[in-house]
């Protein structure tokens, strides 16, 4: 059985250490069982723990102050057709009457 290459540096010199796989070149350690789950794609959960996907509609769960904007985003504002992205603000969307926005998934719930 051959071991997979390192997901960080793509090194082929990976070895097993108990249940973990270890890369000697970059010192990255990972569980091969969790790596298979991570390959499913970006996993983003809303404030209730429901998994979100591209194209979903969400509702904002609390008033959000927006820096540089004359008004806040109100609780209950519905956002359609979200796009999931990597990073701290992991929802990219366009809010009617407001414009393009990046939101944190912890402040929305799936509609």
PDB file of N, CA and C in Angstrom:
ATOM      1  N   UNK A   1       0.849  -1.183   0.000  1.00  0.00           N
ATOM      2  CA  UNK A   1       0.000   0.000   0.000  1.00  0.00           C
ATOM      3  C   UNK A   1       0.892   1.242   0.000  1.00  0.00           C
ATOM      4  N   UNK A   2       0.647   2.145  -0.924  1.00  0.00           N
ATOM      5  CA  UNK A   2       1.437   3.368  -0.960  1.00  0.00           C
ATOM      6  C   UNK A   2       0.691   4.476  -0.228  1.00  0.00           C
ATOM      7  N   UNK A   3       1.438   5.322   0.417  1.00  0.00           N
ATOM      8  CA  UNK A   3       0.850   6.427   1.164  1.00  0.00           C
ATOM      9  C   UNK A   3       0.667   7.632   0.242  1.00  0.00           C
ATOM     10  N   UNK A   4      -0.347   8.464   0.523  1.00  0.00           N
ATOM     11  CA  UNK A   4      -0.557   9.651  -0.322  1.00  0.00           C
ATOM     12  C   UNK A   4       0.537  10.692  -0.090  1.00  0.00           C
ATOM     13  N   UNK A   5       0.720  11.572  -1.055  1.00  0.00           N
ATOM     14  CA  UNK A   5       1.665  12.678  -0.898  1.00  0.00           C
ATOM     15  C   UNK A   5       1.150  13.655   0.145  1.00  0.00           C
ATOM     16  N   UNK A   6       2.049  14.457   0.681  1.00  0.00           N
ATOM     17  CA  UNK A   6       1.691  15.469   1.678  1.00  0.00           C
ATOM     18  C   UNK A   6       0.759  16.509   1.051  1.00  0.00           C
ATOM     19  N   UNK A   7      -0.371  16.823   1.712  1.00  0.00           N
ATOM     20  CA  UNK A   7      -1.285  17.825   1.150  1.00  0.00           C
ATOM     21  C   UNK A   7      -0.737  19.251   1.201  1.00  0.00           C
ATOM     22  N   UNK A   8       0.260  19.513   2.036  1.00  0.00           N
ATOM     23  CA  UNK A   8       0.833  20.867   2.142  1.00  0.00           C
ATOM     24  C   UNK A   8       1.920  21.106   1.090  1.00  0.00           C
ATOM     25  N   UNK A   9       2.925  20.210   1.051  1.00  0.00           N
ATOM     26  CA  UNK A   9       4.084  20.456   0.182  1.00  0.00           C
ATOM     27  C   UNK A   9       4.215  19.435  -0.943  1.00  0.00           C
ATOM     28  N   UNK A  10       3.320  18.466  -1.003  1.00  0.00           N
ATOM     29  CA  UNK A  10       3.279  17.433  -2.042  1.00  0.00           C
ATOM     30  C   UNK A  10       4.504  16.519  -2.011  1.00  0.00           C
ATOM     31  N   UNK A  11       5.127  16.390  -0.850  1.00  0.00           N
ATOM     32  CA  UNK A  11       6.280  15.516  -0.699  1.00  0.00           C
ATOM     33  C   UNK A  11       5.833  14.059  -0.756  1.00  0.00           C
ATOM     34  N   UNK A  12       6.684  13.211  -1.327  1.00  0.00           N
ATOM     35  CA  UNK A  12       6.356  11.783  -1.420  1.00  0.00           C
ATOM     36  C   UNK A  12       6.928  10.977  -0.259  1.00  0.00           C
ATOM     37  N   UNK A  13       7.660  11.615   0.646  1.00  0.00           N
ATOM     38  CA  UNK A  13       8.330  10.933   1.743  1.00  0.00           C
ATOM     39  C   UNK A  13       7.489  10.912   3.018  1.00  0.00           C
ATOM     40  N   UNK A  14       6.243  10.563   2.905  1.00  0.00           N
ATOM     41  CA  UNK A  14       5.307  10.535   4.034  1.00  0.00           C
ATOM     42  C   UNK A  14       5.459   9.199   4.770  1.00  0.00           C
ATOM     43  N   UNK A  15       5.345   9.243   6.095  1.00  0.00           N
ATOM     44  CA  UNK A  15       5.380   8.005   6.875  1.00  0.00           C
ATOM     45  C   UNK A  15       4.264   8.012   7.908  1.00  0.00           C
ATOM     46  N   UNK A  16       3.944   6.813   8.412  1.00  0.00           N
ATOM     47  CA  UNK A  16       2.878   6.655   9.404  1.00  0.00           C
ATOM     48  C   UNK A  16       3.453   6.774  10.808  1.00  0.00           C
ATOM     49  N   UNK A  17       2.693   7.437  11.686  1.00  0.00           N
ATOM     50  CA  UNK A  17       3.049   7.543  13.096  1.00  0.00           C
ATOM     51  C   UNK A  17       1.773   7.303  13.882  1.00  0.00           C
ATOM     52  N   UNK A  18       1.517   6.052  14.225  1.00  0.00           N
ATOM     53  CA  UNK A  18       0.248   5.708  14.870  1.00  0.00           C
ATOM     54  C   UNK A  18      -0.873   5.821  13.845  1.00  0.00           C
ATOM     55  N   UNK A  19      -1.892   6.639  14.159  1.00  0.00           N
ATOM     56  CA  UNK A  19      -2.990   6.824  13.210  1.00  0.00           C
ATOM     57  C   UNK A  19      -2.769   8.015  12.287  1.00  0.00           C
ATOM     58  N   UNK A  20      -1.720   8.799  12.548  1.00  0.00           N
ATOM     59  CA  UNK A  20      -1.446   9.992  11.754  1.00  0.00           C
ATOM     60  C   UNK A  20      -0.435   9.707  10.650  1.00  0.00           C
ATOM     61  N   UNK A  21      -0.493  10.505   9.610  1.00  0.00           N
ATOM     62  CA  UNK A  21       0.545  10.515   8.591  1.00  0.00           C
ATOM     63  C   UNK A  21       1.380  11.765   8.814  1.00  0.00           C
ATOM     64  N   UNK A  22       2.706  11.654   8.614  1.00  0.00           N
ATOM     65  CA  UNK A  22       3.624  12.757   8.904  1.00  0.00           C
ATOM     66  C   UNK A  22       4.511  12.996   7.684  1.00  0.00           C
ATOM     67  N   UNK A  23       4.717  14.273   7.386  1.00  0.00           N
ATOM     68  CA  UNK A  23       5.636  14.665   6.314  1.00  0.00           C
ATOM     69  C   UNK A  23       6.951  15.127   6.960  1.00  0.00           C
ATOM     70  N   UNK A  24       8.078  14.483   6.651  1.00  0.00           N
ATOM     71  CA  UNK A  24       9.337  14.890   7.262  1.00  0.00           C
ATOM     72  C   UNK A  24       9.901  16.196   6.699  1.00  0.00           C
ATOM     73  N   UNK A  25       9.437  16.623   5.527  1.00  0.00           N
ATOM     74  CA  UNK A  25       9.980  17.835   4.921  1.00  0.00           C
ATOM     75  C   UNK A  25       9.366  19.110   5.486  1.00  0.00           C
ATOM     76  N   UNK A  26       8.030  19.106   5.715  1.00  0.00           N
ATOM     77  CA  UNK A  26       7.397  20.329   6.238  1.00  0.00           C
ATOM     78  C   UNK A  26       6.808  20.127   7.638  1.00  0.00           C
ATOM     79  N   UNK A  27       6.947  18.915   8.205  1.00  0.00           N
ATOM     80  CA  UNK A  27       6.482  18.575   9.555  1.00  0.00           C
ATOM     81  C   UNK A  27       4.970  18.648   9.700  1.00  0.00           C
ATOM     82  N   UNK A  28       4.232  18.515   8.613  1.00  0.00           N
ATOM     83  CA  UNK A  28       2.768  18.528   8.666  1.00  0.00           C
ATOM     84  C   UNK A  28       2.267  17.144   9.065  1.00  0.00           C
ATOM     85  N   UNK A  29       1.320  17.106  10.011  1.00  0.00           N
ATOM     86  CA  UNK A  29       0.708  15.857  10.455  1.00  0.00           C
ATOM     87  C   UNK A  29      -0.771  15.907  10.162  1.00  0.00           C
ATOM     88  N   UNK A  30      -1.356  14.820   9.700  1.00  0.00           N
ATOM     89  CA  UNK A  30      -2.789  14.773   9.427  1.00  0.00           C
ATOM     90  C   UNK A  30      -3.319  13.368   9.563  1.00  0.00           C
ATOM     91  N   UNK A  31      -4.624  13.293   9.804  1.00  0.00           N
ATOM     92  CA  UNK A  31      -5.340  12.026   9.898  1.00  0.00           C
ATOM     93  C   UNK A  31      -5.888  11.715   8.508  1.00  0.00           C
ATOM     94  N   UNK A  32      -5.511  10.603   7.911  1.00  0.00           N
ATOM     95  CA  UNK A  32      -5.975  10.318   6.549  1.00  0.00           C
ATOM     96  C   UNK A  32      -7.499  10.164   6.459  1.00  0.00           C
ATOM     97  N   UNK A  33      -8.153   9.777   7.555  1.00  0.00           N
ATOM     98  CA  UNK A  33      -9.614   9.653   7.546  1.00  0.00           C
ATOM     99  C   UNK A  33     -10.266  11.027   7.468  1.00  0.00           C
ATOM    100  N   UNK A  34      -9.742  12.017   8.181  1.00  0.00           N
ATOM    101  CA  UNK A  34     -10.279  13.375   8.125  1.00  0.00           C
ATOM    102  C   UNK A  34      -9.925  14.046   6.810  1.00  0.00           C
ATOM    103  N   UNK A  35      -8.809  13.683   6.211  1.00  0.00           N
ATOM    104  CA  UNK A  35      -8.416  14.261   4.928  1.00  0.00           C
ATOM    105  C   UNK A  35      -9.415  13.866   3.849  1.00  0.00           C
ATOM    106  N   UNK A  36      -9.956  12.658   3.921  1.00  0.00           N
ATOM    107  CA  UNK A  36     -10.954  12.220   2.948  1.00  0.00           C
ATOM    108  C   UNK A  36     -12.223  13.049   3.077  1.00  0.00           C
ATOM    109  N   UNK A  37     -12.597  13.398   4.320  1.00  0.00           N
ATOM    110  CA  UNK A  37     -13.772  14.236   4.537  1.00  0.00           C
ATOM    111  C   UNK A  37     -13.529  15.658   4.039  1.00  0.00           C
ATOM    112  N   UNK A  38     -12.312  16.163   4.181  1.00  0.00           N
ATOM    113  CA  UNK A  38     -11.997  17.531   3.774  1.00  0.00           C
ATOM    114  C   UNK A  38     -12.018  17.686   2.260  1.00  0.00           C
ATOM    115  N   UNK A  39     -11.815  16.607   1.532  1.00  0.00           N
ATOM    116  CA  UNK A  39     -11.817  16.672   0.075  1.00  0.00           C
ATOM    117  C   UNK A  39     -13.212  16.898  -0.486  1.00  0.00           C
ATOM    118  N   UNK A  40     -14.239  16.783   0.351  1.00  0.00           N
ATOM    119  CA  UNK A  40     -15.605  17.016  -0.103  1.00  0.00           C
ATOM    120  C   UNK A  40     -15.783  18.458  -0.542  1.00  0.00           C
ATOM    121  N   UNK A  41     -14.969  19.353  -0.052  1.00  0.00           N
ATOM    122  CA  UNK A  41     -15.065  20.757  -0.407  1.00  0.00           C
ATOM    123  C   UNK A  41     -15.146  21.610   0.844  1.00  0.00           C
ATOM    124  N   UNK A  42     -15.456  22.868   0.626  1.00  0.00           N
ATOM    125  CA  UNK A  42     -15.550  23.828   1.712  1.00  0.00           C
ATOM    126  C   UNK A  42     -16.806  23.557   2.539  1.00  0.00           C
ATOM    127  N   UNK A  43     -16.642  23.397   3.853  1.00  0.00           N
ATOM    128  CA  UNK A  43     -17.768  23.149   4.738  1.00  0.00           C
ATOM    129  C   UNK A  43     -18.033  24.420   5.535  1.00  0.00           C
ATOM    130  N   UNK A  44     -19.220  24.999   5.349  1.00  0.00           N
ATOM    131  CA  UNK A  44     -19.608  26.220   6.048  1.00  0.00           C
ATOM    132  C   UNK A  44     -20.922  25.950   6.765  1.00  0.00           C
ATOM    133  N   UNK A  45     -20.952  26.240   8.072  1.00  0.00           N
ATOM    134  CA  UNK A  45     -22.147  26.023   8.877  1.00  0.00           C
ATOM    135  C   UNK A  45     -22.739  27.359   9.292  1.00  0.00           C
ATOM    136  N   UNK A  46     -24.078  27.424   9.326  1.00  0.00           N
ATOM    137  CA  UNK A  46     -24.738  28.660   9.755  1.00  0.00           C
ATOM    138  C   UNK A  46     -24.809  28.712  11.275  1.00  0.00           C
ATOM    139  N   UNK A  47     -25.526  29.679  11.828  1.00  0.00           N
ATOM    140  CA  UNK A  47     -25.592  29.859  13.283  1.00  0.00           C
ATOM    141  C   UNK A  47     -26.280  28.696  13.979  1.00  0.00           C
ATOM    142  N   UNK A  48     -27.083  27.916  13.266  1.00  0.00           N
ATOM    143  CA  UNK A  48     -27.771  26.762  13.853  1.00  0.00           C
ATOM    144  C   UNK A  48     -27.043  25.451  13.585  1.00  0.00           C
ATOM    145  N   UNK A  49     -25.919  25.504  12.894  1.00  0.00           N
ATOM    146  CA  UNK A  49     -25.159  24.304  12.599  1.00  0.00           C
ATOM    147  C   UNK A  49     -25.588  23.611  11.314  1.00  0.00           C
ATOM    148  N   UNK A  50     -26.425  24.241  10.512  1.00  0.00           N
ATOM    149  CA  UNK A  50     -26.863  23.675   9.245  1.00  0.00           C
ATOM    150  C   UNK A  50     -25.809  23.972   8.180  1.00  0.00           C
ATOM    151  N   UNK A  51     -25.522  22.975   7.362  1.00  0.00           N
ATOM    152  CA  UNK A  51     -24.516  23.147   6.323  1.00  0.00           C
ATOM    153  C   UNK A  51     -25.056  24.024   5.191  1.00  0.00           C
ATOM    154  N   UNK A  52     -24.252  24.981   4.753  1.00  0.00           N
ATOM    155  CA  UNK A  52     -24.635  25.882   3.670  1.00  0.00           C
ATOM    156  C   UNK A  52     -23.948  25.458   2.379  1.00  0.00           C
ATOM    157  N   UNK A  53     -24.578  25.807   1.244  1.00  0.00           N
ATOM    158  CA  UNK A  53     -24.022  25.497  -0.070  1.00  0.00           C
ATOM    159  C   UNK A  53     -24.157  26.714  -0.965  1.00  0.00           C
ATOM    160  N   UNK A  54     -23.399  26.740  -2.041  1.00  0.00           N
ATOM    161  CA  UNK A  54     -23.509  27.825  -3.017  1.00  0.00           C
ATOM    162  C   UNK A  54     -24.935  27.889  -3.552  1.00  0.00           C
ATOM    163  N   UNK A  55     -25.461  29.113  -3.661  1.00  0.00           N
ATOM    164  CA  UNK A  55     -26.801  29.298  -4.197  1.00  0.00           C
ATOM    165  C   UNK A  55     -27.908  29.284  -3.163  1.00  0.00           C
ATOM    166  N   UNK A  56     -27.593  28.988  -1.903  1.00  0.00           N
ATOM    167  CA  UNK A  56     -28.615  28.984  -0.844  1.00  0.00           C
ATOM    168  C   UNK A  56     -29.097  30.401  -0.549  1.00  0.00           C
ATOM    169  N   UNK A  57     -30.253  30.478   0.100  1.00  0.00           N
ATOM    170  CA  UNK A  57     -30.750  31.748   0.634  1.00  0.00           C
ATOM    171  C   UNK A  57     -30.594  31.702   2.144  1.00  0.00           C
ATOM    172  N   UNK A  58     -30.189  32.830   2.728  1.00  0.00           N
ATOM    173  CA  UNK A  58     -29.999  32.908   4.174  1.00  0.00           C
ATOM    174  C   UNK A  58     -30.676  34.154   4.711  1.00  0.00           C
ATOM    175  N   UNK A  59     -30.882  34.164   6.032  1.00  0.00           N
ATOM    176  CA  UNK A  59     -31.467  35.300   6.732  1.00  0.00           C
ATOM    177  C   UNK A  59     -30.483  35.764   7.800  1.00  0.00           C
ATOM    178  N   UNK A  60     -30.291  37.069   7.926  1.00  0.00           N
ATOM    179  CA  UNK A  60     -29.387  37.624   8.932  1.00  0.00           C
ATOM    180  C   UNK A  60     -30.059  37.537  10.296  1.00  0.00           C
ATOM    181  N   UNK A  61     -29.338  37.053  11.323  1.00  0.00           N
ATOM    182  CA  UNK A  61     -29.933  36.786  12.630  1.00  0.00           C
ATOM    183  C   UNK A  61     -29.735  37.907  13.650  1.00  0.00           C
ATOM    184  N   UNK A  62     -28.935  38.922  13.342  1.00  0.00           N
ATOM    185  CA  UNK A  62     -28.783  40.056  14.253  1.00  0.00           C
ATOM    186  C   UNK A  62     -28.429  41.297  13.446  1.00  0.00           C
ATOM    187  N   UNK A  63     -28.700  42.478  13.999  1.00  0.00           N
ATOM    188  CA  UNK A  63     -28.335  43.718  13.329  1.00  0.00           C
ATOM    189  C   UNK A  63     -26.815  43.786  13.195  1.00  0.00           C
ATOM    190  N   UNK A  64     -26.344  44.131  12.001  1.00  0.00           N
ATOM    191  CA  UNK A  64     -24.909  44.198  11.754  1.00  0.00           C
ATOM    192  C   UNK A  64     -24.527  45.613  11.338  1.00  0.00           C
ATOM    193  N   UNK A  65     -23.608  46.198  12.063  1.00  0.00           N
ATOM    194  CA  UNK A  65     -23.092  47.514  11.700  1.00  0.00           C
ATOM    195  C   UNK A  65     -22.090  47.319  10.564  1.00  0.00           C
ATOM    196  N   UNK A  66     -22.212  48.156   9.535  1.00  0.00           N
ATOM    197  CA  UNK A  66     -21.322  48.058   8.386  1.00  0.00           C
ATOM    198  C   UNK A  66     -20.455  49.311   8.351  1.00  0.00           C
ATOM    199  N   UNK A  67     -19.152  49.103   8.421  1.00  0.00           N
ATOM    200  CA  UNK A  67     -18.207  50.217   8.440  1.00  0.00           C
ATOM    201  C   UNK A  67     -18.316  51.016   7.142  1.00  0.00           C
ATOM    202  N   UNK A  68     -18.497  52.312   7.262  1.00  0.00           N
ATOM    203  CA  UNK A  68     -18.561  53.188   6.112  1.00  0.00           C
ATOM    204  C   UNK A  68     -19.910  53.254   5.431  1.00  0.00           C
ATOM    205  N   UNK A  69     -20.896  52.555   5.968  1.00  0.00           N
ATOM    206  CA  UNK A  69     -22.233  52.572   5.363  1.00  0.00           C
ATOM    207  C   UNK A  69     -23.159  53.442   6.210  1.00  0.00           C
ATOM    208  N   UNK A  70     -24.101  54.139   5.571  1.00  0.00           N
ATOM    209  CA  UNK A  70     -24.991  55.021   6.330  1.00  0.00           C
ATOM    210  C   UNK A  70     -26.026  54.278   7.170  1.00  0.00           C
ATOM    211  N   UNK A  71     -26.289  53.007   6.858  1.00  0.00           N
ATOM    212  CA  UNK A  71     -27.289  52.256   7.627  1.00  0.00           C
ATOM    213  C   UNK A  71     -26.773  50.860   7.933  1.00  0.00           C
ATOM    214  N   UNK A  72     -27.374  50.249   8.951  1.00  0.00           N
ATOM    215  CA  UNK A  72     -27.017  48.899   9.362  1.00  0.00           C
ATOM    216  C   UNK A  72     -27.780  47.874   8.533  1.00  0.00           C
ATOM    217  N   UNK A  73     -27.290  46.636   8.570  1.00  0.00           N
ATOM    218  CA  UNK A  73     -28.061  45.525   8.012  1.00  0.00           C
ATOM    219  C   UNK A  73     -28.968  45.030   9.131  1.00  0.00           C
ATOM    220  N   UNK A  74     -30.249  45.017   8.898  1.00  0.00           N
ATOM    221  CA  UNK A  74     -31.221  44.678   9.932  1.00  0.00           C
ATOM    222  C   UNK A  74     -31.414  43.172  10.067  1.00  0.00           C
ATOM    223  N   UNK A  75     -31.737  42.747  11.273  1.00  0.00           N
ATOM    224  CA  UNK A  75     -32.077  41.356  11.537  1.00  0.00           C
ATOM    225  C   UNK A  75     -33.270  40.984  10.664  1.00  0.00           C
ATOM    226  N   UNK A  76     -33.221  39.792  10.073  1.00  0.00           N
ATOM    227  CA  UNK A  76     -34.312  39.335   9.229  1.00  0.00           C
ATOM    228  C   UNK A  76     -34.129  39.646   7.758  1.00  0.00           C
ATOM    229  N   UNK A  77     -33.072  40.381   7.411  1.00  0.00           N
ATOM    230  CA  UNK A  77     -32.802  40.669   5.998  1.00  0.00           C
ATOM    231  C   UNK A  77     -32.487  39.364   5.291  1.00  0.00           C
ATOM    232  N   UNK A  78     -33.163  39.136   4.168  1.00  0.00           N
ATOM    233  CA  UNK A  78     -32.976  37.898   3.427  1.00  0.00           C
ATOM    234  C   UNK A  78     -31.942  38.125   2.324  1.00  0.00           C
ATOM    235  N   UNK A  79     -31.009  37.196   2.220  1.00  0.00           N
ATOM    236  CA  UNK A  79     -29.945  37.264   1.225  1.00  0.00           C
ATOM    237  C   UNK A  79     -30.080  36.034   0.339  1.00  0.00           C
ATOM    238  N   UNK A  80     -30.202  36.265  -0.965  1.00  0.00           N
ATOM    239  CA  UNK A  80     -30.388  35.162  -1.910  1.00  0.00           C
ATOM    240  C   UNK A  80     -29.099  34.879  -2.660  1.00  0.00           C
ATOM    241  N   UNK A  81     -28.966  33.631  -3.093  1.00  0.00           N
ATOM    242  CA  UNK A  81     -27.891  33.208  -3.987  1.00  0.00           C
ATOM    243  C   UNK A  81     -26.504  33.533  -3.431  1.00  0.00           C
ATOM    244  N   UNK A  82     -26.183  32.958  -2.264  1.00  0.00           N
ATOM    245  CA  UNK A  82     -24.873  33.186  -1.651  1.00  0.00           C
ATOM    246  C   UNK A  82     -23.796  32.376  -2.365  1.00  0.00           C
ATOM    247  N   UNK A  83     -22.549  32.787  -2.173  1.00  0.00           N
ATOM    248  CA  UNK A  83     -21.400  32.057  -2.693  1.00  0.00           C
ATOM    249  C   UNK A  83     -20.433  31.858  -1.541  1.00  0.00           C
ATOM    250  N   UNK A  84     -19.978  30.628  -1.333  1.00  0.00           N
ATOM    251  CA  UNK A  84     -19.066  30.315  -0.241  1.00  0.00           C
ATOM    252  C   UNK A  84     -17.624  30.521  -0.693  1.00  0.00           C
ATOM    253  N   UNK A  85     -16.831  31.161   0.173  1.00  0.00           N
ATOM    254  CA  UNK A  85     -15.429  31.440  -0.117  1.00  0.00           C
ATOM    255  C   UNK A  85     -14.589  31.109   1.112  1.00  0.00           C
ATOM    256  N   UNK A  86     -13.294  30.955   0.915  1.00  0.00           N
ATOM    257  CA  UNK A  86     -12.364  30.723   2.020  1.00  0.00           C
ATOM    258  C   UNK A  86     -12.146  32.020   2.785  1.00  0.00           C
ATOM    259  N   UNK A  87     -11.841  31.912   4.053  1.00  0.00           N
ATOM    260  CA  UNK A  87     -11.476  33.085   4.837  1.00  0.00           C
ATOM    261  C   UNK A  87     -12.391  33.302   6.025  1.00  0.00           C
ATOM    262  N   UNK A  88     -12.139  34.403   6.736  1.00  0.00           N
ATOM    263  CA  UNK A  88     -12.894  34.754   7.930  1.00  0.00           C
ATOM    264  C   UNK A  88     -14.342  35.088   7.582  1.00  0.00           C
ATOM    265  N   UNK A  89     -14.547  35.915   6.583  1.00  0.00           N
ATOM    266  CA  UNK A  89     -15.888  36.230   6.088  1.00  0.00           C
ATOM    267  C   UNK A  89     -16.140  35.275   4.935  1.00  0.00           C
ATOM    268  N   UNK A  90     -16.800  34.147   5.228  1.00  0.00           N
ATOM    269  CA  UNK A  90     -16.854  33.053   4.274  1.00  0.00           C
ATOM    270  C   UNK A  90     -18.099  33.022   3.384  1.00  0.00           C
ATOM    271  N   UNK A  91     -18.911  34.074   3.394  1.00  0.00           N
ATOM    272  CA  UNK A  91     -20.065  34.166   2.505  1.00  0.00           C
ATOM    273  C   UNK A  91     -19.928  35.436   1.675  1.00  0.00           C
ATOM    274  N   UNK A  92     -19.964  35.281   0.368  1.00  0.00           N
ATOM    275  CA  UNK A  92     -19.911  36.401  -0.557  1.00  0.00           C
ATOM    276  C   UNK A  92     -21.298  36.516  -1.174  1.00  0.00           C
ATOM    277  N   UNK A  93     -21.887  37.709  -1.152  1.00  0.00           N
ATOM    278  CA  UNK A  93     -23.265  37.846  -1.617  1.00  0.00           C
ATOM    279  C   UNK A  93     -23.532  39.268  -2.088  1.00  0.00           C
ATOM    280  N   UNK A  94     -24.708  39.450  -2.650  1.00  0.00           N
ATOM    281  CA  UNK A  94     -25.177  40.771  -3.046  1.00  0.00           C
ATOM    282  C   UNK A  94     -26.526  40.971  -2.373  1.00  0.00           C
ATOM    283  N   UNK A  95     -26.646  42.022  -1.563  1.00  0.00           N
ATOM    284  CA  UNK A  95     -27.871  42.286  -0.812  1.00  0.00           C
ATOM    285  C   UNK A  95     -28.662  43.355  -1.548  1.00  0.00           C
ATOM    286  N   UNK A  96     -29.927  43.059  -1.835  1.00  0.00           N
ATOM    287  CA  UNK A  96     -30.782  44.013  -2.536  1.00  0.00           C
ATOM    288  C   UNK A  96     -30.884  45.309  -1.745  1.00  0.00           C
ATOM    289  N   UNK A  97     -30.657  46.430  -2.401  1.00  0.00           N
ATOM    290  CA  UNK A  97     -30.732  47.734  -1.762  1.00  0.00           C
ATOM    291  C   UNK A  97     -29.495  48.106  -0.973  1.00  0.00           C
ATOM    292  N   UNK A  98     -28.488  47.225  -0.948  1.00  0.00           N
ATOM    293  CA  UNK A  98     -27.284  47.498  -0.178  1.00  0.00           C
ATOM    294  C   UNK A  98     -26.025  47.346  -1.027  1.00  0.00           C
ATOM    295  N   UNK A  99     -25.926  46.257  -1.770  1.00  0.00           N
ATOM    296  CA  UNK A  99     -24.780  46.025  -2.642  1.00  0.00           C
ATOM    297  C   UNK A  99     -24.006  44.773  -2.273  1.00  0.00           C
ATOM    298  N   UNK A 100     -22.816  44.658  -2.829  1.00  0.00           N
ATOM    299  CA  UNK A 100     -21.954  43.495  -2.594  1.00  0.00           C
ATOM    300  C   UNK A 100     -21.474  43.487  -1.150  1.00  0.00           C
ATOM    301  N   UNK A 101     -21.380  42.301  -0.568  1.00  0.00           N
ATOM    302  CA  UNK A 101     -21.082  42.189   0.860  1.00  0.00           C
ATOM    303  C   UNK A 101     -20.410  40.853   1.140  1.00  0.00           C
ATOM    304  N   UNK A 102     -19.575  40.826   2.142  1.00  0.00           N
ATOM    305  CA  UNK A 102     -19.022  39.583   2.675  1.00  0.00           C
ATOM    306  C   UNK A 102     -19.552  39.437   4.095  1.00  0.00           C
ATOM    307  N   UNK A 103     -20.080  38.255   4.408  1.00  0.00           N
ATOM    308  CA  UNK A 103     -20.664  37.995   5.724  1.00  0.00           C
ATOM    309  C   UNK A 103     -19.976  36.821   6.391  1.00  0.00           C
ATOM    310  N   UNK A 104     -20.037  36.783   7.709  1.00  0.00           N
ATOM    311  CA  UNK A 104     -19.594  35.622   8.463  1.00  0.00           C
ATOM    312  C   UNK A 104     -20.784  34.687   8.607  1.00  0.00           C
ATOM    313  N   UNK A 105     -20.531  33.402   8.486  1.00  0.00           N
ATOM    314  CA  UNK A 105     -21.618  32.429   8.538  1.00  0.00           C
ATOM    315  C   UNK A 105     -22.277  32.355   9.918  1.00  0.00           C
ATOM    316  N   UNK A 106     -21.598  32.804  10.958  1.00  0.00           N
ATOM    317  CA  UNK A 106     -22.170  32.745  12.305  1.00  0.00           C
ATOM    318  C   UNK A 106     -23.295  33.751  12.511  1.00  0.00           C
ATOM    319  N   UNK A 107     -23.463  34.700  11.575  1.00  0.00           N
ATOM    320  CA  UNK A 107     -24.515  35.713  11.694  1.00  0.00           C
ATOM    321  C   UNK A 107     -25.686  35.474  10.755  1.00  0.00           C
ATOM    322  N   UNK A 108     -25.754  34.296  10.144  1.00  0.00           N
ATOM    323  CA  UNK A 108     -26.861  33.978   9.239  1.00  0.00           C
ATOM    324  C   UNK A 108     -27.450  32.630   9.583  1.00  0.00           C
ATOM    325  N   UNK A 109     -28.690  32.409   9.123  1.00  0.00           N
ATOM    326  CA  UNK A 109     -29.289  31.082   9.221  1.00  0.00           C
ATOM    327  C   UNK A 109     -29.895  30.762   7.871  1.00  0.00           C
ATOM    328  N   UNK A 110     -29.919  29.475   7.555  1.00  0.00           N
ATOM    329  CA  UNK A 110     -30.449  29.048   6.256  1.00  0.00           C
ATOM    330  C   UNK A 110     -31.933  29.331   6.203  1.00  0.00           C
ATOM    331  N   UNK A 111     -32.388  29.920   5.091  1.00  0.00           N
ATOM    332  CA  UNK A 111     -33.803  30.278   4.944  1.00  0.00           C
ATOM    333  C   UNK A 111     -34.598  29.115   4.360  1.00  0.00           C
TER     334      UNK A 111
END
